[in-house]
mmCIF file of C-alpha atoms in Angstrom:
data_model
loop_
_atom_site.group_PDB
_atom_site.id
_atom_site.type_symbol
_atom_site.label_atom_id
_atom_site.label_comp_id
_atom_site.label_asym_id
_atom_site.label_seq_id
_atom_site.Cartn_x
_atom_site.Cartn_y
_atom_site.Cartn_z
ATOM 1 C CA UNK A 1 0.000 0.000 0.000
ATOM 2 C CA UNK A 2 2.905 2.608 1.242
ATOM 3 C CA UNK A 3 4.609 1.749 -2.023
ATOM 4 C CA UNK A 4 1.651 2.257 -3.944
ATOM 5 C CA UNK A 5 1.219 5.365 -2.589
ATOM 6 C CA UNK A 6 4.763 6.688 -3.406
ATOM 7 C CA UNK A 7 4.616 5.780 -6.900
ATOM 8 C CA UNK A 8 1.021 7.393 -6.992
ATOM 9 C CA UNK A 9 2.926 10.713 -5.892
ATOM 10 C CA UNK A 10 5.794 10.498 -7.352
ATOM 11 C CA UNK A 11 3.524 9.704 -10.783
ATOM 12 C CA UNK A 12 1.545 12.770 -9.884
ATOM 13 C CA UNK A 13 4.604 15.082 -9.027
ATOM 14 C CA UNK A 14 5.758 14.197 -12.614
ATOM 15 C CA UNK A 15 2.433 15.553 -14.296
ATOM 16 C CA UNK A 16 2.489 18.748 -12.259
ATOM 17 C CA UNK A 17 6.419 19.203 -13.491
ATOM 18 C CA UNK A 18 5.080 18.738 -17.072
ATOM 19 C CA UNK A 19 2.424 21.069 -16.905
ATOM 20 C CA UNK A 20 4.719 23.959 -14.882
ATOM 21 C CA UNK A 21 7.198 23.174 -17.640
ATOM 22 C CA UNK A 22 4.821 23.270 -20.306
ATOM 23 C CA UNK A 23 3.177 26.740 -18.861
ATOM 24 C CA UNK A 24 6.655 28.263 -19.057
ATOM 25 C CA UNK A 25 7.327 27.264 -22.543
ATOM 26 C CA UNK A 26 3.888 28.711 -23.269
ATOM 27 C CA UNK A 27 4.472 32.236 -21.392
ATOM 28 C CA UNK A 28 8.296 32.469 -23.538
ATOM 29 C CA UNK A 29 6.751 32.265 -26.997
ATOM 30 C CA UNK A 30 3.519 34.799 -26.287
ATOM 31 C CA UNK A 31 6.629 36.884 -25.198
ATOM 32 C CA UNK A 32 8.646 36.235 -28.186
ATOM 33 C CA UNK A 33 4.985 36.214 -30.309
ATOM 34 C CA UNK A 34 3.285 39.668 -29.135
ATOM 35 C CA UNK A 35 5.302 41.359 -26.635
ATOM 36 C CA UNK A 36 7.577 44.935 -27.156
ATOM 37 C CA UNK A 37 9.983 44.056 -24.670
ATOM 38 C CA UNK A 38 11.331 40.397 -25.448
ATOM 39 C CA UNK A 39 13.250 38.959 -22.760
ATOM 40 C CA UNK A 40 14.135 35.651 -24.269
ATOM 41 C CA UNK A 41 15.723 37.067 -27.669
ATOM 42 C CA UNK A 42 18.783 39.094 -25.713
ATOM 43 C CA UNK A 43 22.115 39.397 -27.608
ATOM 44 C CA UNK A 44 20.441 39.552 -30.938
ATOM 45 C CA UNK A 45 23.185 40.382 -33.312
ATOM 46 C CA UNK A 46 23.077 43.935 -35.017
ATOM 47 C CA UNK A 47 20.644 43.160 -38.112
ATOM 48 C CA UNK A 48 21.957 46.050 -40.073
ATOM 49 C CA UNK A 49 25.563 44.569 -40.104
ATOM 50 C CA UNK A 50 23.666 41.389 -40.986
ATOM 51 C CA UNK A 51 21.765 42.557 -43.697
ATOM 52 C CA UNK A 52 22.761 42.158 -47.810
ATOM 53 C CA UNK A 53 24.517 44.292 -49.239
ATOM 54 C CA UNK A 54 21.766 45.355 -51.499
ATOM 55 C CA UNK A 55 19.608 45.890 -47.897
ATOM 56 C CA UNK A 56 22.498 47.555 -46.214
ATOM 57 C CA UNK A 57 22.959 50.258 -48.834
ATOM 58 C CA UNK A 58 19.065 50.907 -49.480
ATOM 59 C CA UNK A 59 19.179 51.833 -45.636
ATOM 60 C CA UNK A 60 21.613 54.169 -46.069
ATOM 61 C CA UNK A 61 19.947 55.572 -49.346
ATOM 62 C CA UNK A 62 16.529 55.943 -47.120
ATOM 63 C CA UNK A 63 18.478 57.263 -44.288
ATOM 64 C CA UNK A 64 20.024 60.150 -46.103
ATOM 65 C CA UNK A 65 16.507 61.313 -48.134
ATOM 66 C CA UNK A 66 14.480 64.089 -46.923
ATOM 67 C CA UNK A 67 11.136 62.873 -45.015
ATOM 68 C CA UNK A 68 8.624 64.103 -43.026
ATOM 69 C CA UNK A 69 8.600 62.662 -39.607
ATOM 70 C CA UNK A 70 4.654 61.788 -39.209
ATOM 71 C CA UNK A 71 2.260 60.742 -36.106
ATOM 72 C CA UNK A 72 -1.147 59.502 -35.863
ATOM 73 C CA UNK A 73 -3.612 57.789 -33.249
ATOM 74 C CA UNK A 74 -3.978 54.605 -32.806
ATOM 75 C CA UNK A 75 -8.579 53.475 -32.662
ATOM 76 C CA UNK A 76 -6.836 52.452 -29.118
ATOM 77 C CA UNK A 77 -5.203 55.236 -27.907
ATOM 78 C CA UNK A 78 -1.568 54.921 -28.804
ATOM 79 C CA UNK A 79 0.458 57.122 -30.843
ATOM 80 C CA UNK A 80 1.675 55.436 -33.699
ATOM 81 C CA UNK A 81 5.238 57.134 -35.769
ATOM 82 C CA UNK A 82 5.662 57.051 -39.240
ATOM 83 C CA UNK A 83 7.587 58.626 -41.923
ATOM 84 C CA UNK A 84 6.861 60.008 -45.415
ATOM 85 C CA UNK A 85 9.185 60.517 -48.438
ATOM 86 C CA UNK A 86 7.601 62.486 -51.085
ATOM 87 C CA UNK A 87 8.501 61.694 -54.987
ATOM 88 C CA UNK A 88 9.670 64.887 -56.549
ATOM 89 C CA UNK A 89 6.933 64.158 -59.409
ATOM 90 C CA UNK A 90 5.267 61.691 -57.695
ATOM 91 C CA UNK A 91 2.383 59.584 -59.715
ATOM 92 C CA UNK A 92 1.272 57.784 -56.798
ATOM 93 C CA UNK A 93 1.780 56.637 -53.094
ATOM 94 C CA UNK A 94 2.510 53.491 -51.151
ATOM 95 C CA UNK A 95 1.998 52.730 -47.948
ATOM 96 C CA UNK A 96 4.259 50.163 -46.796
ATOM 97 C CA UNK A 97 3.848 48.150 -43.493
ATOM 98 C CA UNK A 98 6.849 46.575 -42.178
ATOM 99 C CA UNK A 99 6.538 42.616 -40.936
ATOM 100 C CA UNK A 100 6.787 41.231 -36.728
ATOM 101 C CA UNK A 101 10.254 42.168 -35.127
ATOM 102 C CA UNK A 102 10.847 44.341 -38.433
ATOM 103 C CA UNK A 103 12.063 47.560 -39.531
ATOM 104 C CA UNK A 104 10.545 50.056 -42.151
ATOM 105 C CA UNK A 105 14.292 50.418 -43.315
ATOM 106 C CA UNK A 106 15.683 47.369 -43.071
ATOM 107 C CA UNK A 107 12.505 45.094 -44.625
ATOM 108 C CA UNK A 108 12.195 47.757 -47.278
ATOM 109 C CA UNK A 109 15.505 48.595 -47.580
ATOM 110 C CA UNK A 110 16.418 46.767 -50.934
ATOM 111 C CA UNK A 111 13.197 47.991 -53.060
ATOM 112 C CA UNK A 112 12.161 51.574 -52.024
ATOM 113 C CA UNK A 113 14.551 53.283 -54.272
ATOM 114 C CA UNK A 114 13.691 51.630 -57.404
ATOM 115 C CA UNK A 115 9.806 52.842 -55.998
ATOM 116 C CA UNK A 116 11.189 55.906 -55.540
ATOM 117 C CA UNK A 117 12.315 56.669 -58.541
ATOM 118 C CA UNK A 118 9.490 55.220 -60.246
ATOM 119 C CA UNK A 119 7.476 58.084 -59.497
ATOM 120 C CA UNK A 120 6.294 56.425 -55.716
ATOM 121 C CA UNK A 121 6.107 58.771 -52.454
ATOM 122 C CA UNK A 122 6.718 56.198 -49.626
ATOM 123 C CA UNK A 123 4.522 56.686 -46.335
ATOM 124 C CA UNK A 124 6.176 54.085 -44.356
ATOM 125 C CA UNK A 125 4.769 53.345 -40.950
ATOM 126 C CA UNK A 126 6.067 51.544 -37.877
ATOM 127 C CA UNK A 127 3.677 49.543 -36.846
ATOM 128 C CA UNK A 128 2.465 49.257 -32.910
ATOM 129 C CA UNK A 129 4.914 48.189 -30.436
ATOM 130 C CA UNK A 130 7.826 48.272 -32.630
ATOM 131 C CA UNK A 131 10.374 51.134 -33.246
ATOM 132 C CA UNK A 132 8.926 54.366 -32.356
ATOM 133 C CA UNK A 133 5.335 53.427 -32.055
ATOM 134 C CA UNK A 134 3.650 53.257 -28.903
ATOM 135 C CA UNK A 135 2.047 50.026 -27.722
ATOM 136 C CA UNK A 136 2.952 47.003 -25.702
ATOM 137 C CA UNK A 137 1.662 44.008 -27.847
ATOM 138 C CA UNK A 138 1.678 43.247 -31.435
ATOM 139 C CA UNK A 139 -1.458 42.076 -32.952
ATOM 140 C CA UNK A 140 -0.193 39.489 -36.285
ATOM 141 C CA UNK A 141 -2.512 42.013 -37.977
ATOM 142 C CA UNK A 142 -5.551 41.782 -36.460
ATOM 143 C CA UNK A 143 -4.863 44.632 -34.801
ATOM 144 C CA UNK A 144 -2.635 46.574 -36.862
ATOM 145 C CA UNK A 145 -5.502 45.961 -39.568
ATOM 146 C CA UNK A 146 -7.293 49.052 -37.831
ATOM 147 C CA UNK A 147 -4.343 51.033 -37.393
ATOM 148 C CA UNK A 148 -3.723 50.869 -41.688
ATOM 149 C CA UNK A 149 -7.248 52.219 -41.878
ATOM 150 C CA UNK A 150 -6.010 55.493 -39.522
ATOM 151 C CA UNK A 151 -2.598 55.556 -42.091
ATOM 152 C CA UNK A 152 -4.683 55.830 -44.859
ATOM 153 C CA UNK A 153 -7.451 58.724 -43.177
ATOM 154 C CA UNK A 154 -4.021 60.392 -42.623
ATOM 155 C CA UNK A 155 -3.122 60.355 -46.527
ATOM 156 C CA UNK A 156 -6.551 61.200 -47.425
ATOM 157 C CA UNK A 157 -6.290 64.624 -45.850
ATOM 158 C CA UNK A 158 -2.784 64.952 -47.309
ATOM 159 C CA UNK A 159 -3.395 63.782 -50.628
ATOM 160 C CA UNK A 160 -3.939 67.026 -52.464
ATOM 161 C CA UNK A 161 -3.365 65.892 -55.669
ATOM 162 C CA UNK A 162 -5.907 62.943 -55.261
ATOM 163 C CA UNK A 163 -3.132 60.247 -56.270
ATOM 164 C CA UNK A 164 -4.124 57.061 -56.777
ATOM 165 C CA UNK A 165 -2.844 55.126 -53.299
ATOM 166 C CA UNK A 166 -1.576 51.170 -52.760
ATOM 167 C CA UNK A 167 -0.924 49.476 -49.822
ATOM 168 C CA UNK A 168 2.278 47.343 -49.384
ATOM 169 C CA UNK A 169 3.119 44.833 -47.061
ATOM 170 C CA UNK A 170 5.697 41.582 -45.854
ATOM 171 C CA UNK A 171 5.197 39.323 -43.671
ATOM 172 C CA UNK A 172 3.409 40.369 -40.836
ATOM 173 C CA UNK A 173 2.928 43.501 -42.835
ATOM 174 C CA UNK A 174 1.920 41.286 -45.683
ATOM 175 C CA UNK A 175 -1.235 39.931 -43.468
ATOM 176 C CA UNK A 176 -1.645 43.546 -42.031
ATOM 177 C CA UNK A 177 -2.832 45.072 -45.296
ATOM 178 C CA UNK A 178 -5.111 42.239 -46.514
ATOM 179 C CA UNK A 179 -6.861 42.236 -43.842
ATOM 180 C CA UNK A 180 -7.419 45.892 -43.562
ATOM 181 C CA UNK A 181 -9.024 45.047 -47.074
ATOM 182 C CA UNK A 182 -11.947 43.216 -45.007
ATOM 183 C CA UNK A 183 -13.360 46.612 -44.054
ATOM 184 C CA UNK A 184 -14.377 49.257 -46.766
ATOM 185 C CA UNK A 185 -11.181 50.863 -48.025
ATOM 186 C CA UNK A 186 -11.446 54.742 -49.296
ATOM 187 C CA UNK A 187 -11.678 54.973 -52.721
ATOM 188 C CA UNK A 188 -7.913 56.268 -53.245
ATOM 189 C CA UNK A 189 -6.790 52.588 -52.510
ATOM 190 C CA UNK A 190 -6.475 51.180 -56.013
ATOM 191 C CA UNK A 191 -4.402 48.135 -55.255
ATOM 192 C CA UNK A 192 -2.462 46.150 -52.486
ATOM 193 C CA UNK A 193 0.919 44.051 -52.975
ATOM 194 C CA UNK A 194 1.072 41.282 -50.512
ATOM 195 C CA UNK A 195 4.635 39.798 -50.261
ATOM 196 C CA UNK A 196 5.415 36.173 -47.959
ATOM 197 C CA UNK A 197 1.749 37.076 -46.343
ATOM 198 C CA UNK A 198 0.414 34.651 -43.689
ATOM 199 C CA UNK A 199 -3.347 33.344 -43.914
ATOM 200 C CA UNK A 200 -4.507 32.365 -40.650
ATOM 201 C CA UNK A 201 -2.954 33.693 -37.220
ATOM 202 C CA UNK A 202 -3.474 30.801 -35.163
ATOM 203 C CA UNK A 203 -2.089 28.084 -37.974
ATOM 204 C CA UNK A 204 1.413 30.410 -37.634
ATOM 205 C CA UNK A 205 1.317 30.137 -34.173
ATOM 206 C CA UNK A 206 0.513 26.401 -34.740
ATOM 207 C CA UNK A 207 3.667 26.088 -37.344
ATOM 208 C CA UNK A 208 5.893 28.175 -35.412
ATOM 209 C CA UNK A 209 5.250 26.653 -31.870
ATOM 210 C CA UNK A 210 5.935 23.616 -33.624
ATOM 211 C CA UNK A 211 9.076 24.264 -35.472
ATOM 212 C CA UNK A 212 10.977 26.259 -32.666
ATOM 213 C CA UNK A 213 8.838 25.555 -29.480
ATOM 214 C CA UNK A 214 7.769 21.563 -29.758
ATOM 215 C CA UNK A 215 4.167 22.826 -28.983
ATOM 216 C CA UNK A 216 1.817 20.859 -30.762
ATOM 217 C CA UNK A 217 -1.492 20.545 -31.823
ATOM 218 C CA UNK A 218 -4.815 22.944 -31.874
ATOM 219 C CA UNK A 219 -5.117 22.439 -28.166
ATOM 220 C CA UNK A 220 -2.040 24.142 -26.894
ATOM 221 C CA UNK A 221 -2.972 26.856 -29.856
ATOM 222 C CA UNK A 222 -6.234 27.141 -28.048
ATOM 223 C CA UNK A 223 -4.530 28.048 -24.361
ATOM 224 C CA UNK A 224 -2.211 30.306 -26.438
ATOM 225 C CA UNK A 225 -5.341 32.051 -27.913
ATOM 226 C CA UNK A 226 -7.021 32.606 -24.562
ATOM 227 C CA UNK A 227 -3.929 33.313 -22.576
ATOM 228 C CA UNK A 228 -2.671 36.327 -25.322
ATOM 229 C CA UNK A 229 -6.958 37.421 -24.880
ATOM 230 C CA UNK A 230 -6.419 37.790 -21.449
ATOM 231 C CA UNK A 231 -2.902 39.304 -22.102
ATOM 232 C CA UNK A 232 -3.069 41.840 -25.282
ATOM 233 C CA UNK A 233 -6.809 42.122 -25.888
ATOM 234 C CA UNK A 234 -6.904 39.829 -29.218
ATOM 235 C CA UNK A 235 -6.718 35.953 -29.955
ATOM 236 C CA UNK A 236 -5.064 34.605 -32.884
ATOM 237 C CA UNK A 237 -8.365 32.933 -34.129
ATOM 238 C CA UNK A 238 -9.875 36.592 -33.964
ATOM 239 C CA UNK A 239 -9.404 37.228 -37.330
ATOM 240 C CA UNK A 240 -7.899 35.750 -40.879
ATOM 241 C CA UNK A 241 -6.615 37.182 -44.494
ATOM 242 C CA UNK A 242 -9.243 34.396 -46.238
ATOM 243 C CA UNK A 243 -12.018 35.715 -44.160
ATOM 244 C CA UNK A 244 -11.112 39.423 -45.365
ATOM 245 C CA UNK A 245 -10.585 38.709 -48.640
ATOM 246 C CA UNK A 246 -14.087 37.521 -49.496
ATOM 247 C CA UNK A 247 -15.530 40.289 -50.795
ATOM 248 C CA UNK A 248 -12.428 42.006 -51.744
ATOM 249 C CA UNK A 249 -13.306 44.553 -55.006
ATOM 250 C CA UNK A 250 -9.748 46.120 -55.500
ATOM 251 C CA UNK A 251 -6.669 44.181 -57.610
ATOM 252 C CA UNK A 252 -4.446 42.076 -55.196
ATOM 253 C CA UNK A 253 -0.527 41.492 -56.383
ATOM 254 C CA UNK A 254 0.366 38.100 -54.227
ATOM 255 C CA UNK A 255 3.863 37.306 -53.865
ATOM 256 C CA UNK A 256 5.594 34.423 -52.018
ATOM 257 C CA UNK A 257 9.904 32.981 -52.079
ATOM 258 C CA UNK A 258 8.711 29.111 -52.985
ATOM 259 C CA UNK A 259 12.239 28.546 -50.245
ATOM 260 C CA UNK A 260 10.291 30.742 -47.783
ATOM 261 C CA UNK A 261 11.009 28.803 -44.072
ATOM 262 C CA UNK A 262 9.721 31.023 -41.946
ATOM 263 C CA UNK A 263 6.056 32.045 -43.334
ATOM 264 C CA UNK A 264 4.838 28.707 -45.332
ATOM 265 C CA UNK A 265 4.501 29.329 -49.268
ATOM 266 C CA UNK A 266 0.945 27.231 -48.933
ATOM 267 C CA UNK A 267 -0.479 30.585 -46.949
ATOM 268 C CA UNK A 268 -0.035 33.026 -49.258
ATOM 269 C CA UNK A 269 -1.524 30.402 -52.084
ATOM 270 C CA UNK A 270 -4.468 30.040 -49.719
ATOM 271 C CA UNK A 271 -4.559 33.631 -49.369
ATOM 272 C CA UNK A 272 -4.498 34.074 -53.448
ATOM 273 C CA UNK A 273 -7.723 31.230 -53.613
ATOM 274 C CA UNK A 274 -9.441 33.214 -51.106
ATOM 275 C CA UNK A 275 -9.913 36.617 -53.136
ATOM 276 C CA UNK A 276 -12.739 37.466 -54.497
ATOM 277 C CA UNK A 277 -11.479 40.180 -56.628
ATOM 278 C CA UNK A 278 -8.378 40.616 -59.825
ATOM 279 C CA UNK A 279 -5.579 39.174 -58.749
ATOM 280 C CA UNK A 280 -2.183 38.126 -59.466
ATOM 281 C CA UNK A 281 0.293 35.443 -58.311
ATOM 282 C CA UNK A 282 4.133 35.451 -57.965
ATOM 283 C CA UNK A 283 6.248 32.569 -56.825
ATOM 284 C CA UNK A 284 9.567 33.100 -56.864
ATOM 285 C CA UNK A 285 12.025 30.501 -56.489
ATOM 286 C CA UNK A 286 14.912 29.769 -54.741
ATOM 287 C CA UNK A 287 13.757 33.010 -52.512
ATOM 288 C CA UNK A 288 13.628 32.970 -48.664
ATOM 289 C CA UNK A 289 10.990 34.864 -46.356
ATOM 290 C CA UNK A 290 11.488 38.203 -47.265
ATOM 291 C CA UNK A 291 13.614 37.561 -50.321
ATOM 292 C CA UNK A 292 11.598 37.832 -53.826
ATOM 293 C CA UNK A 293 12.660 41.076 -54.866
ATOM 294 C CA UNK A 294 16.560 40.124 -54.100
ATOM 295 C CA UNK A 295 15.973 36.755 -55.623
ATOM 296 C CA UNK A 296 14.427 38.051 -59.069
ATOM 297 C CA UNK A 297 14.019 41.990 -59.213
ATOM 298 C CA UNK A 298 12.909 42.009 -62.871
ATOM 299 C CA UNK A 299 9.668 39.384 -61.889
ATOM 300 C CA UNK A 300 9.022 40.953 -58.860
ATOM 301 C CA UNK A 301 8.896 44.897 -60.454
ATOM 302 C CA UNK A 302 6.987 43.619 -63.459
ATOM 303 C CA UNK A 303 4.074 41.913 -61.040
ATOM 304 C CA UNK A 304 4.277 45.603 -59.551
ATOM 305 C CA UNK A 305 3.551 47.512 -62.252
ATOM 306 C CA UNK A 306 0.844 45.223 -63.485
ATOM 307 C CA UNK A 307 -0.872 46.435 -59.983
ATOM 308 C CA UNK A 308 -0.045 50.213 -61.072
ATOM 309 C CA UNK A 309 -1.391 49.593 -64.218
ATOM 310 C CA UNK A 310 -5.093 48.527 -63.161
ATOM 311 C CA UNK A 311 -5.813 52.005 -62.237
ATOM 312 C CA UNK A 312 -3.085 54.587 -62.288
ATOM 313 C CA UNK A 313 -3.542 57.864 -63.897
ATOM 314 C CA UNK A 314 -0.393 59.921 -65.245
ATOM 315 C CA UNK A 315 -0.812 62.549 -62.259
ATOM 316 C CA UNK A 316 2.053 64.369 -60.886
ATOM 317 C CA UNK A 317 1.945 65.908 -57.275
#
């Protein structure tokens, strides 16, 4: 009986271990997922000096050009930073969202001169809690979604010249703009380009708790979910790009590295199935998450302009 009863404890000691363990584990990634302040990604090497060449030297090019340092509000309260770079004769404008743990120079670094100089202004926000945005979580869109729609009420009162406008997006940024698509867009917004997009919040939690954090199945996605609710005001199943995209009425450019490990090519492909509306595809291969334009510039700009040319007028500001 006694010895029963210490294997019976020792048995049960083991399953409350797990479950601590497993809580821990749990708490580190919705800190690595959604939070500002990341305390389990210290000593992150300098991602400038780690960039491309090509990347390194766009930074620098954005870094020296003359912009207008820009601030909005948040539908929640927080001041959100962004910065504007207007074309000399500029024949339209993109606003281009920056993707989780990103930069607006760095993840636009390699392709806003070439937009530049095609005639582009750049408004180029950072989104909440990241750079010099307030805000302590980040929302995998669903809540940065709302805060594109305040971008764009900001370039409708400073688009004098009534330029035709697109919205721009990777990764994160990617999933930011399509899903600001779900809700009516102002009729400015002509077009959005959507590169290495995910489709459904809580299946990249699912792939990404799996890959780096050995937490498996929709269960432990479900805890997540109610534990970042409780935590940041949003769950990962709050929203998706598919559901947004249903009754989208404005051309979508879709663009996706085929050797993409971080954001799976299948999302943006489900993403691309879901619209309603015209709409292109681009699969590039051989390029990583964030690498299509690097990988095949001359592709990737053609796909562009076929977005431009849906709607654009020859207007100069």
């Amino acid at each position: 009986m006694q010895k029963r009863l210490k294997t019976s404890m020792k048995a049960s000691a083991a399953v409350a271990a797990a479950a601590v363990a497993d809580l821990a584990v749990m708490r580190i990634f919705l800190n690595i997922a959604v939070e500002r302040r990341c305390r389990f990604l210290k000593g992150q090497r300098d991602r400038k000096k780690a960039c491309r060449d090509e990347i390194r030297q766009g930074m620098e090019w954005m870094e020296k050009q003359k912009s207008e340092a820009v601030t909005i509000e948040s539908f929640d309260g927080l001041k959100l930073r962004g910065h504007y770079v207007k074309a000399k004769e500029a024949r339209r404008i993109m606003v281009m969202f920056h993707g989780w743990r990103g930069t607006w120079k760095r993840d636009f670094g390699a392709c806003a001169r070439e937009l530049y100089e095609e005639g582009c202004s750049l408004l180029l926000p950072e989104q909440r809690a990241q750079g010099e945005s307030e805000g302590t979580y980040m929302g995998f869109g669903i809540l940065e979604r709302h805060d594109c729609h305040a971008w764009l009420n900001w370039v409708e009162k400073h688009n004098g010249s009534h330029l035709p406008v697109y919205l721009y997006g990777v990764s994160m940024g990617a999933s930011t703009v399509l899903m600001a698509a779900g809700s009516a867009l102002p009729g400015c917004v002509k077009g959005i380009i959507a590169d290495c997009g995910f489709s459904y919040p809580d299946d990249m939690v699912l792939n990404f708790g799996r890959k780096h954090f050995r937490l498996v199945g929709a269960r432990t996605v479900k805890r997540l979910t109610r534990w970042c609710r409780r935590m940041a005001g949003f769950g990962f199943d709050d929203y998706s790009v598919p559901e947004a995209l249903k009754d989208c009425d404005i051309p979508v450019l879709f663009i996706h590295g085929r050797a993409d490990t971080f954001v799976p090519c299948h999302m943006t492909i489900q993403n691309y199935e879901a619209c309603t509306g015209r709409k292109r595809l681009l699969l590039v291969e051989g390029a990583d998450h964030c690498g299509s334009y690097l990988k095949d510039r001359k592709a990737y700009m053609e796909a562009v302009r076929w977005i431009w040319e849906q709607n654009d007028g020859n207007k100069a500001e």
